[in-house]
Amino acid sequence: MDQKLDNVDLQILKLLQRNARLTTRELAKEVNLSTTPVFERIKRLEKEGYIREYTAVLDANKLGQGFTVFCSVKLRQMSKDTANDFVARIKDIPEVAECYNITGEYDYLLKINAPDMRYYNEFIINVIGTIDSVGSVLSSFVMNEIKHTDSLPL
């Protein structure tokens, strides 16, 4: 954790993690400051990259995207060019919610949202399967989501 952050900064970040729609006035009341210093702190936290963005968390099931798959990908050969090409291709695929370069038997771990198994099967064949650098994939299907959070423990 960066030493530039004091307890008020951390409190603001905690509050915004829980509800990014809080107004500056509401935040100021919670941290016992006036609105101007809270506004300035938020702008600084944004500028310095502590706050990357504000988003709405959508319900994947209600939107027909509730079939979640973790797809482990092994490249045919690991090289800078191969990895860069794979990453560039993955960034443009909307079904891929998250992508991590990992250690172990596989090179990447993808979190994929899809409507159902049939769609995912077609996706693997017609999208992931068209990336030349992909050597193999291992799919793990989510049966039940136990915990999901984007919040950091501050």
PDB file of N, CA and C in Angstrom, residues 57-134:
ATOM      1  N   VAL A  57     -22.354  -2.887 -11.793  1.00  0.00           N
ATOM      2  CA  VAL A  57     -22.211  -4.337 -11.786  1.00  0.00           C
ATOM      3  C   VAL A  57     -23.536  -4.924 -12.286  1.00  0.00           C
ATOM      4  N   LEU A  58     -23.471  -5.610 -13.408  1.00  0.00           N
ATOM      5  CA  LEU A  58     -24.670  -6.153 -14.041  1.00  0.00           C
ATOM      6  C   LEU A  58     -24.898  -7.601 -13.638  1.00  0.00           C
ATOM      7  N   ASP A  59     -26.145  -8.043 -13.711  1.00  0.00           N
ATOM      8  CA  ASP A  59     -26.500  -9.419 -13.396  1.00  0.00           C
ATOM      9  C   ASP A  59     -26.391 -10.258 -14.668  1.00  0.00           C
ATOM     10  N   ALA A  60     -25.358 -11.093 -14.742  1.00  0.00           N
ATOM     11  CA  ALA A  60     -25.096 -11.901 -15.944  1.00  0.00           C
ATOM     12  C   ALA A  60     -26.258 -12.847 -16.251  1.00  0.00           C
ATOM     13  N   ASN A  61     -26.864 -13.418 -15.227  1.00  0.00           N
ATOM     14  CA  ASN A  61     -27.972 -14.349 -15.454  1.00  0.00           C
ATOM     15  C   ASN A  61     -29.160 -13.648 -16.099  1.00  0.00           C
ATOM     16  N   LYS A  62     -29.520 -12.485 -15.588  1.00  0.00           N
ATOM     17  CA  LYS A  62     -30.662 -11.748 -16.139  1.00  0.00           C
ATOM     18  C   LYS A  62     -30.398 -11.295 -17.561  1.00  0.00           C
ATOM     19  N   LEU A  63     -29.128 -11.127 -17.914  1.00  0.00           N
ATOM     20  CA  LEU A  63     -28.768 -10.680 -19.258  1.00  0.00           C
ATOM     21  C   LEU A  63     -28.412 -11.837 -20.190  1.00  0.00           C
ATOM     22  N   GLY A  64     -28.696 -13.065 -19.741  1.00  0.00           N
ATOM     23  CA  GLY A  64     -28.462 -14.227 -20.594  1.00  0.00           C
ATOM     24  C   GLY A  64     -27.000 -14.565 -20.802  1.00  0.00           C
ATOM     25  N   GLN A  65     -26.150 -14.181 -19.869  1.00  0.00           N
ATOM     26  CA  GLN A  65     -24.714 -14.469 -19.969  1.00  0.00           C
ATOM     27  C   GLN A  65     -24.219 -15.177 -18.701  1.00  0.00           C
ATOM     28  N   GLY A  66     -25.079 -15.971 -18.088  1.00  0.00           N
ATOM     29  CA  GLY A  66     -24.769 -16.563 -16.792  1.00  0.00           C
ATOM     30  C   GLY A  66     -23.985 -17.865 -16.817  1.00  0.00           C
ATOM     31  N   PHE A  67     -23.604 -18.325 -17.988  1.00  0.00           N
ATOM     32  CA  PHE A  67     -22.797 -19.546 -18.082  1.00  0.00           C
ATOM     33  C   PHE A  67     -21.335 -19.107 -18.033  1.00  0.00           C
ATOM     34  N   THR A  68     -20.678 -19.367 -16.922  1.00  0.00           N
ATOM     35  CA  THR A  68     -19.310 -18.907 -16.708  1.00  0.00           C
ATOM     36  C   THR A  68     -18.332 -20.068 -16.827  1.00  0.00           C
ATOM     37  N   VAL A  69     -17.268 -19.808 -17.587  1.00  0.00           N
ATOM     38  CA  VAL A  69     -16.259 -20.835 -17.820  1.00  0.00           C
ATOM     39  C   VAL A  69     -14.881 -20.245 -17.552  1.00  0.00           C
ATOM     40  N   PHE A  70     -14.053 -21.004 -16.871  1.00  0.00           N
ATOM     41  CA  PHE A  70     -12.641 -20.660 -16.746  1.00  0.00           C
ATOM     42  C   PHE A  70     -11.910 -21.544 -17.750  1.00  0.00           C
ATOM     43  N   CYS A  71     -11.257 -20.905 -18.689  1.00  0.00           N
ATOM     44  CA  CYS A  71     -10.605 -21.614 -19.778  1.00  0.00           C
ATOM     45  C   CYS A  71      -9.092 -21.422 -19.665  1.00  0.00           C
ATOM     46  N   SER A  72      -8.391 -22.504 -19.409  1.00  0.00           N
ATOM     47  CA  SER A  72      -6.931 -22.468 -19.349  1.00  0.00           C
ATOM     48  C   SER A  72      -6.401 -22.671 -20.760  1.00  0.00           C
ATOM     49  N   VAL A  73      -5.464 -21.809 -21.156  1.00  0.00           N
ATOM     50  CA  VAL A  73      -4.930 -21.861 -22.520  1.00  0.00           C
ATOM     51  C   VAL A  73      -3.425 -22.081 -22.470  1.00  0.00           C
ATOM     52  N   LYS A  74      -2.979 -23.055 -23.252  1.00  0.00           N
ATOM     53  CA  LYS A  74      -1.548 -23.307 -23.409  1.00  0.00           C
ATOM     54  C   LYS A  74      -1.190 -22.930 -24.839  1.00  0.00           C
ATOM     55  N   LEU A  75      -0.187 -22.076 -24.982  1.00  0.00           N
ATOM     56  CA  LEU A  75       0.258 -21.696 -26.315  1.00  0.00           C
ATOM     57  C   LEU A  75       1.138 -22.798 -26.903  1.00  0.00           C
ATOM     58  N   ARG A  76       1.165 -22.875 -28.230  1.00  0.00           N
ATOM     59  CA  ARG A  76       2.019 -23.873 -28.900  1.00  0.00           C
ATOM     60  C   ARG A  76       3.477 -23.654 -28.536  1.00  0.00           C
ATOM     61  N   GLN A  77       3.848 -22.384 -28.470  1.00  0.00           N
ATOM     62  CA  GLN A  77       5.229 -22.008 -28.158  1.00  0.00           C
ATOM     63  C   GLN A  77       5.171 -20.655 -27.462  1.00  0.00           C
ATOM     64  N   MET A  78       5.919 -20.509 -26.391  1.00  0.00           N
ATOM     65  CA  MET A  78       5.922 -19.241 -25.667  1.00  0.00           C
ATOM     66  C   MET A  78       7.076 -18.396 -26.166  1.00  0.00           C
ATOM     67  N   SER A  79       6.742 -17.316 -26.832  1.00  0.00           N
ATOM     68  CA  SER A  79       7.723 -16.329 -27.259  1.00  0.00           C
ATOM     69  C   SER A  79       7.071 -14.957 -27.136  1.00  0.00           C
ATOM     70  N   LYS A  80       7.869 -13.922 -27.215  1.00  0.00           N
ATOM     71  CA  LYS A  80       7.335 -12.565 -27.084  1.00  0.00           C
ATOM     72  C   LYS A  80       6.296 -12.280 -28.160  1.00  0.00           C
ATOM     73  N   ASP A  81       6.600 -12.612 -29.408  1.00  0.00           N
ATOM     74  CA  ASP A  81       5.677 -12.346 -30.511  1.00  0.00           C
ATOM     75  C   ASP A  81       4.393 -13.160 -30.383  1.00  0.00           C
ATOM     76  N   THR A  82       4.528 -14.424 -30.035  1.00  0.00           N
ATOM     77  CA  THR A  82       3.360 -15.290 -29.874  1.00  0.00           C
ATOM     78  C   THR A  82       2.466 -14.787 -28.754  1.00  0.00           C
ATOM     79  N   ALA A  83       3.081 -14.455 -27.629  1.00  0.00           N
ATOM     80  CA  ALA A  83       2.318 -13.955 -26.486  1.00  0.00           C
ATOM     81  C   ALA A  83       1.639 -12.629 -26.820  1.00  0.00           C
ATOM     82  N   ASN A  84       2.362 -11.716 -27.462  1.00  0.00           N
ATOM     83  CA  ASN A  84       1.774 -10.426 -27.829  1.00  0.00           C
ATOM     84  C   ASN A  84       0.601 -10.595 -28.787  1.00  0.00           C
ATOM     85  N   ASP A  85       0.730 -11.490 -29.745  1.00  0.00           N
ATOM     86  CA  ASP A  85      -0.354 -11.747 -30.688  1.00  0.00           C
ATOM     87  C   ASP A  85      -1.573 -12.319 -29.971  1.00  0.00           C
ATOM     88  N   PHE A  86      -1.348 -13.281 -29.092  1.00  0.00           N
ATOM     89  CA  PHE A  86      -2.453 -13.886 -28.344  1.00  0.00           C
ATOM     90  C   PHE A  86      -3.170 -12.842 -27.508  1.00  0.00           C
ATOM     91  N   VAL A  87      -2.416 -12.048 -26.768  1.00  0.00           N
ATOM     92  CA  VAL A  87      -3.000 -11.024 -25.900  1.00  0.00           C
ATOM     93  C   VAL A  87      -3.793 -10.002 -26.719  1.00  0.00           C
ATOM     94  N   ALA A  88      -3.256  -9.577 -27.842  1.00  0.00           N
ATOM     95  CA  ALA A  88      -3.960  -8.614 -28.702  1.00  0.00           C
ATOM     96  C   ALA A  88      -5.286  -9.196 -29.180  1.00  0.00           C
ATOM     97  N   ARG A  89      -5.286 -10.458 -29.566  1.00  0.00           N
ATOM     98  CA  ARG A  89      -6.523 -11.101 -30.046  1.00  0.00           C
ATOM     99  C   ARG A  89      -7.544 -11.235 -28.913  1.00  0.00           C
ATOM    100  N   ILE A  90      -7.082 -11.647 -27.737  1.00  0.00           N
ATOM    101  CA  ILE A  90      -7.983 -11.870 -26.604  1.00  0.00           C
ATOM    102  C   ILE A  90      -8.641 -10.566 -26.164  1.00  0.00           C
ATOM    103  N   LYS A  91      -7.897  -9.470 -26.182  1.00  0.00           N
ATOM    104  CA  LYS A  91      -8.446  -8.185 -25.760  1.00  0.00           C
ATOM    105  C   LYS A  91      -9.638  -7.746 -26.597  1.00  0.00           C
ATOM    106  N   ASP A  92      -9.737  -8.238 -27.821  1.00  0.00           N
ATOM    107  CA  ASP A  92     -10.825  -7.855 -28.723  1.00  0.00           C
ATOM    108  C   ASP A  92     -12.027  -8.797 -28.682  1.00  0.00           C
ATOM    109  N   ILE A  93     -11.996  -9.791 -27.818  1.00  0.00           N
ATOM    110  CA  ILE A  93     -13.096 -10.769 -27.756  1.00  0.00           C
ATOM    111  C   ILE A  93     -14.015 -10.410 -26.591  1.00  0.00           C
ATOM    112  N   PRO A  94     -15.248  -9.978 -26.878  1.00  0.00           N
ATOM    113  CA  PRO A  94     -16.130  -9.504 -25.806  1.00  0.00           C
ATOM    114  C   PRO A  94     -16.525 -10.567 -24.784  1.00  0.00           C
ATOM    115  N   GLU A  95     -16.579 -11.826 -25.174  1.00  0.00           N
ATOM    116  CA  GLU A  95     -16.955 -12.883 -24.224  1.00  0.00           C
ATOM    117  C   GLU A  95     -15.909 -13.103 -23.145  1.00  0.00           C
ATOM    118  N   VAL A  96     -14.667 -12.698 -23.409  1.00  0.00           N
ATOM    119  CA  VAL A  96     -13.598 -12.863 -22.427  1.00  0.00           C
ATOM    120  C   VAL A  96     -13.670 -11.696 -21.439  1.00  0.00           C
ATOM    121  N   ALA A  97     -14.129 -12.006 -20.233  1.00  0.00           N
ATOM    122  CA  ALA A  97     -14.291 -10.985 -19.203  1.00  0.00           C
ATOM    123  C   ALA A  97     -12.961 -10.665 -18.533  1.00  0.00           C
ATOM    124  N   GLU A  98     -12.123 -11.671 -18.364  1.00  0.00           N
ATOM    125  CA  GLU A  98     -10.841 -11.496 -17.691  1.00  0.00           C
ATOM    126  C   GLU A  98      -9.817 -12.419 -18.345  1.00  0.00           C
ATOM    127  N   CYS A  99      -8.566 -11.985 -18.329  1.00  0.00           N
ATOM    128  CA  CYS A  99      -7.475 -12.797 -18.869  1.00  0.00           C
ATOM    129  C   CYS A  99      -6.250 -12.579 -17.995  1.00  0.00           C
ATOM    130  N   TYR A 100      -5.646 -13.677 -17.568  1.00  0.00           N
ATOM    131  CA  TYR A 100      -4.460 -13.619 -16.712  1.00  0.00           C
ATOM    132  C   TYR A 100      -3.347 -14.470 -17.310  1.00  0.00           C
ATOM    133  N   ASN A 101      -2.135 -13.947 -17.301  1.00  0.00           N
ATOM    134  CA  ASN A 101      -0.951 -14.727 -17.646  1.00  0.00           C
ATOM    135  C   ASN A 101      -0.561 -15.452 -16.363  1.00  0.00           C
ATOM    136  N   ILE A 102      -0.502 -16.766 -16.399  1.00  0.00           N
ATOM    137  CA  ILE A 102      -0.303 -17.550 -15.181  1.00  0.00           C
ATOM    138  C   ILE A 102       0.925 -18.459 -15.285  1.00  0.00           C
ATOM    139  N   THR A 103       1.334 -18.985 -14.149  1.00  0.00           N
ATOM    140  CA  THR A 103       2.414 -19.965 -14.126  1.00  0.00           C
ATOM    141  C   THR A 103       1.801 -21.357 -14.090  1.00  0.00           C
ATOM    142  N   GLY A 104       2.618 -22.349 -14.343  1.00  0.00           N
ATOM    143  CA  GLY A 104       2.135 -23.726 -14.283  1.00  0.00           C
ATOM    144  C   GLY A 104       2.045 -24.343 -15.656  1.00  0.00           C
ATOM    145  N   GLU A 105       1.206 -25.347 -15.763  1.00  0.00           N
ATOM    146  CA  GLU A 105       1.074 -26.111 -17.003  1.00  0.00           C
ATOM    147  C   GLU A 105       0.490 -25.276 -18.146  1.00  0.00           C
ATOM    148  N   TYR A 106      -0.364 -24.329 -17.813  1.00  0.00           N
ATOM    149  CA  TYR A 106      -0.992 -23.479 -18.827  1.00  0.00           C
ATOM    150  C   TYR A 106      -0.418 -22.072 -18.752  1.00  0.00           C
ATOM    151  N   ASP A 107      -0.567 -21.338 -19.837  1.00  0.00           N
ATOM    152  CA  ASP A 107       0.018 -20.001 -19.936  1.00  0.00           C
ATOM    153  C   ASP A 107      -0.952 -18.881 -19.578  1.00  0.00           C
ATOM    154  N   TYR A 108      -2.239 -19.079 -19.865  1.00  0.00           N
ATOM    155  CA  TYR A 108      -3.242 -18.048 -19.627  1.00  0.00           C
ATOM    156  C   TYR A 108      -4.496 -18.664 -19.022  1.00  0.00           C
ATOM    157  N   LEU A 109      -5.183 -17.867 -18.221  1.00  0.00           N
ATOM    158  CA  LEU A 109      -6.471 -18.260 -17.663  1.00  0.00           C
ATOM    159  C   LEU A 109      -7.481 -17.206 -18.091  1.00  0.00           C
ATOM    160  N   LEU A 110      -8.525 -17.648 -18.792  1.00  0.00           N
ATOM    161  CA  LEU A 110      -9.569 -16.758 -19.268  1.00  0.00           C
ATOM    162  C   LEU A 110     -10.854 -17.014 -18.490  1.00  0.00           C
ATOM    163  N   LYS A 111     -11.536 -15.935 -18.145  1.00  0.00           N
ATOM    164  CA  LYS A 111     -12.886 -16.057 -17.595  1.00  0.00           C
ATOM    165  C   LYS A 111     -13.825 -15.650 -18.719  1.00  0.00           C
ATOM    166  N   ILE A 112     -14.703 -16.556 -19.086  1.00  0.00           N
ATOM    167  CA  ILE A 112     -15.572 -16.347 -20.240  1.00  0.00           C
ATOM    168  C   ILE A 112     -17.031 -16.405 -19.801  1.00  0.00           C
ATOM    169  N   ASN A 113     -17.808 -15.430 -20.257  1.00  0.00           N
ATOM    170  CA  ASN A 113     -19.249 -15.412 -20.017  1.00  0.00           C
ATOM    171  C   ASN A 113     -19.959 -15.773 -21.314  1.00  0.00           C
ATOM    172  N   ALA A 114     -20.894 -16.697 -21.223  1.00  0.00           N
ATOM    173  CA  ALA A 114     -21.630 -17.149 -22.402  1.00  0.00           C
ATOM    174  C   ALA A 114     -23.077 -17.448 -21.998  1.00  0.00           C
ATOM    175  N   PRO A 115     -23.953 -17.557 -22.982  1.00  0.00           N
ATOM    176  CA  PRO A 115     -25.343 -17.886 -22.662  1.00  0.00           C
ATOM    177  C   PRO A 115     -25.540 -19.343 -22.218  1.00  0.00           C
ATOM    178  N   ASP A 116     -24.785 -20.278 -22.832  1.00  0.00           N
ATOM    179  CA  ASP A 116     -24.988 -21.694 -22.522  1.00  0.00           C
ATOM    180  C   ASP A 116     -23.831 -22.524 -23.080  1.00  0.00           C
ATOM    181  N   MET A 117     -23.893 -23.836 -22.850  1.00  0.00           N
ATOM    182  CA  MET A 117     -22.842 -24.760 -23.280  1.00  0.00           C
ATOM    183  C   MET A 117     -22.712 -24.791 -24.802  1.00  0.00           C
ATOM    184  N   ARG A 118     -23.818 -24.795 -25.509  1.00  0.00           N
ATOM    185  CA  ARG A 118     -23.775 -24.837 -26.974  1.00  0.00           C
ATOM    186  C   ARG A 118     -23.023 -23.617 -27.511  1.00  0.00           C
ATOM    187  N   TYR A 119     -23.337 -22.444 -26.970  1.00  0.00           N
ATOM    188  CA  TYR A 119     -22.668 -21.218 -27.400  1.00  0.00           C
ATOM    189  C   TYR A 119     -21.166 -21.323 -27.102  1.00  0.00           C
ATOM    190  N   TYR A 120     -20.824 -21.795 -25.901  1.00  0.00           N
ATOM    191  CA  TYR A 120     -19.416 -21.917 -25.523  1.00  0.00           C
ATOM    192  C   TYR A 120     -18.679 -22.874 -26.458  1.00  0.00           C
ATOM    193  N   ASN A 121     -19.302 -23.979 -26.809  1.00  0.00           N
ATOM    194  CA  ASN A 121     -18.692 -24.941 -27.731  1.00  0.00           C
ATOM    195  C   ASN A 121     -18.370 -24.272 -29.069  1.00  0.00           C
ATOM    196  N   GLU A 122     -19.317 -23.535 -29.608  1.00  0.00           N
ATOM    197  CA  GLU A 122     -19.103 -22.813 -30.861  1.00  0.00           C
ATOM    198  C   GLU A 122     -18.016 -21.747 -30.699  1.00  0.00           C
ATOM    199  N   PHE A 123     -18.013 -21.098 -29.557  1.00  0.00           N
ATOM    200  CA  PHE A 123     -17.019 -20.067 -29.252  1.00  0.00           C
ATOM    201  C   PHE A 123     -15.604 -20.650 -29.266  1.00  0.00           C
ATOM    202  N   ILE A 124     -15.425 -21.799 -28.636  1.00  0.00           N
ATOM    203  CA  ILE A 124     -14.102 -22.439 -28.592  1.00  0.00           C
ATOM    204  C   ILE A 124     -13.653 -22.815 -30.003  1.00  0.00           C
ATOM    205  N   ILE A 125     -14.556 -23.349 -30.789  1.00  0.00           N
ATOM    206  CA  ILE A 125     -14.204 -23.788 -32.152  1.00  0.00           C
ATOM    207  C   ILE A 125     -13.961 -22.596 -33.072  1.00  0.00           C
ATOM    208  N   ASN A 126     -14.882 -21.632 -33.058  1.00  0.00           N
ATOM    209  CA  ASN A 126     -14.873 -20.558 -34.056  1.00  0.00           C
ATOM    210  C   ASN A 126     -14.121 -19.290 -33.649  1.00  0.00           C
ATOM    211  N   VAL A 127     -13.787 -19.165 -32.369  1.00  0.00           N
ATOM    212  CA  VAL A 127     -13.072 -17.964 -31.931  1.00  0.00           C
ATOM    213  C   VAL A 127     -11.694 -18.340 -31.381  1.00  0.00           C
ATOM    214  N   ILE A 128     -11.669 -19.030 -30.267  1.00  0.00           N
ATOM    215  CA  ILE A 128     -10.385 -19.410 -29.659  1.00  0.00           C
ATOM    216  C   ILE A 128      -9.618 -20.336 -30.606  1.00  0.00           C
ATOM    217  N   GLY A 129     -10.339 -21.250 -31.254  1.00  0.00           N
ATOM    218  CA  GLY A 129      -9.710 -22.206 -32.167  1.00  0.00           C
ATOM    219  C   GLY A 129      -9.090 -21.582 -33.404  1.00  0.00           C
ATOM    220  N   THR A 130      -9.426 -20.339 -33.697  1.00  0.00           N
ATOM    221  CA  THR A 130      -8.851 -19.671 -34.880  1.00  0.00           C
ATOM    222  C   THR A 130      -7.576 -18.901 -34.551  1.00  0.00           C
ATOM    223  N   ILE A 131      -7.187 -18.879 -33.296  1.00  0.00           N
ATOM    224  CA  ILE A 131      -5.943 -18.210 -32.899  1.00  0.00           C
ATOM    225  C   ILE A 131      -4.804 -19.222 -33.081  1.00  0.00           C
ATOM    226  N   ASP A 132      -3.948 -18.963 -34.044  1.00  0.00           N
ATOM    227  CA  ASP A 132      -2.899 -19.917 -34.430  1.00  0.00           C
ATOM    228  C   ASP A 132      -1.988 -20.328 -33.278  1.00  0.00           C
ATOM    229  N   SER A 133      -1.742 -19.418 -32.350  1.00  0.00           N
ATOM    230  CA  SER A 133      -0.787 -19.699 -31.286  1.00  0.00           C
ATOM    231  C   SER A 133      -1.332 -20.623 -30.201  1.00  0.00           C
ATOM    232  N   VAL A 134      -2.644 -20.871 -30.198  1.00  0.00           N
ATOM    233  CA  VAL A 134      -3.240 -21.717 -29.154  1.00  0.00           C
ATOM    234  C   VAL A 134      -2.904 -23.178 -29.426  1.00  0.00           C
TER     235      VAL A 134
END
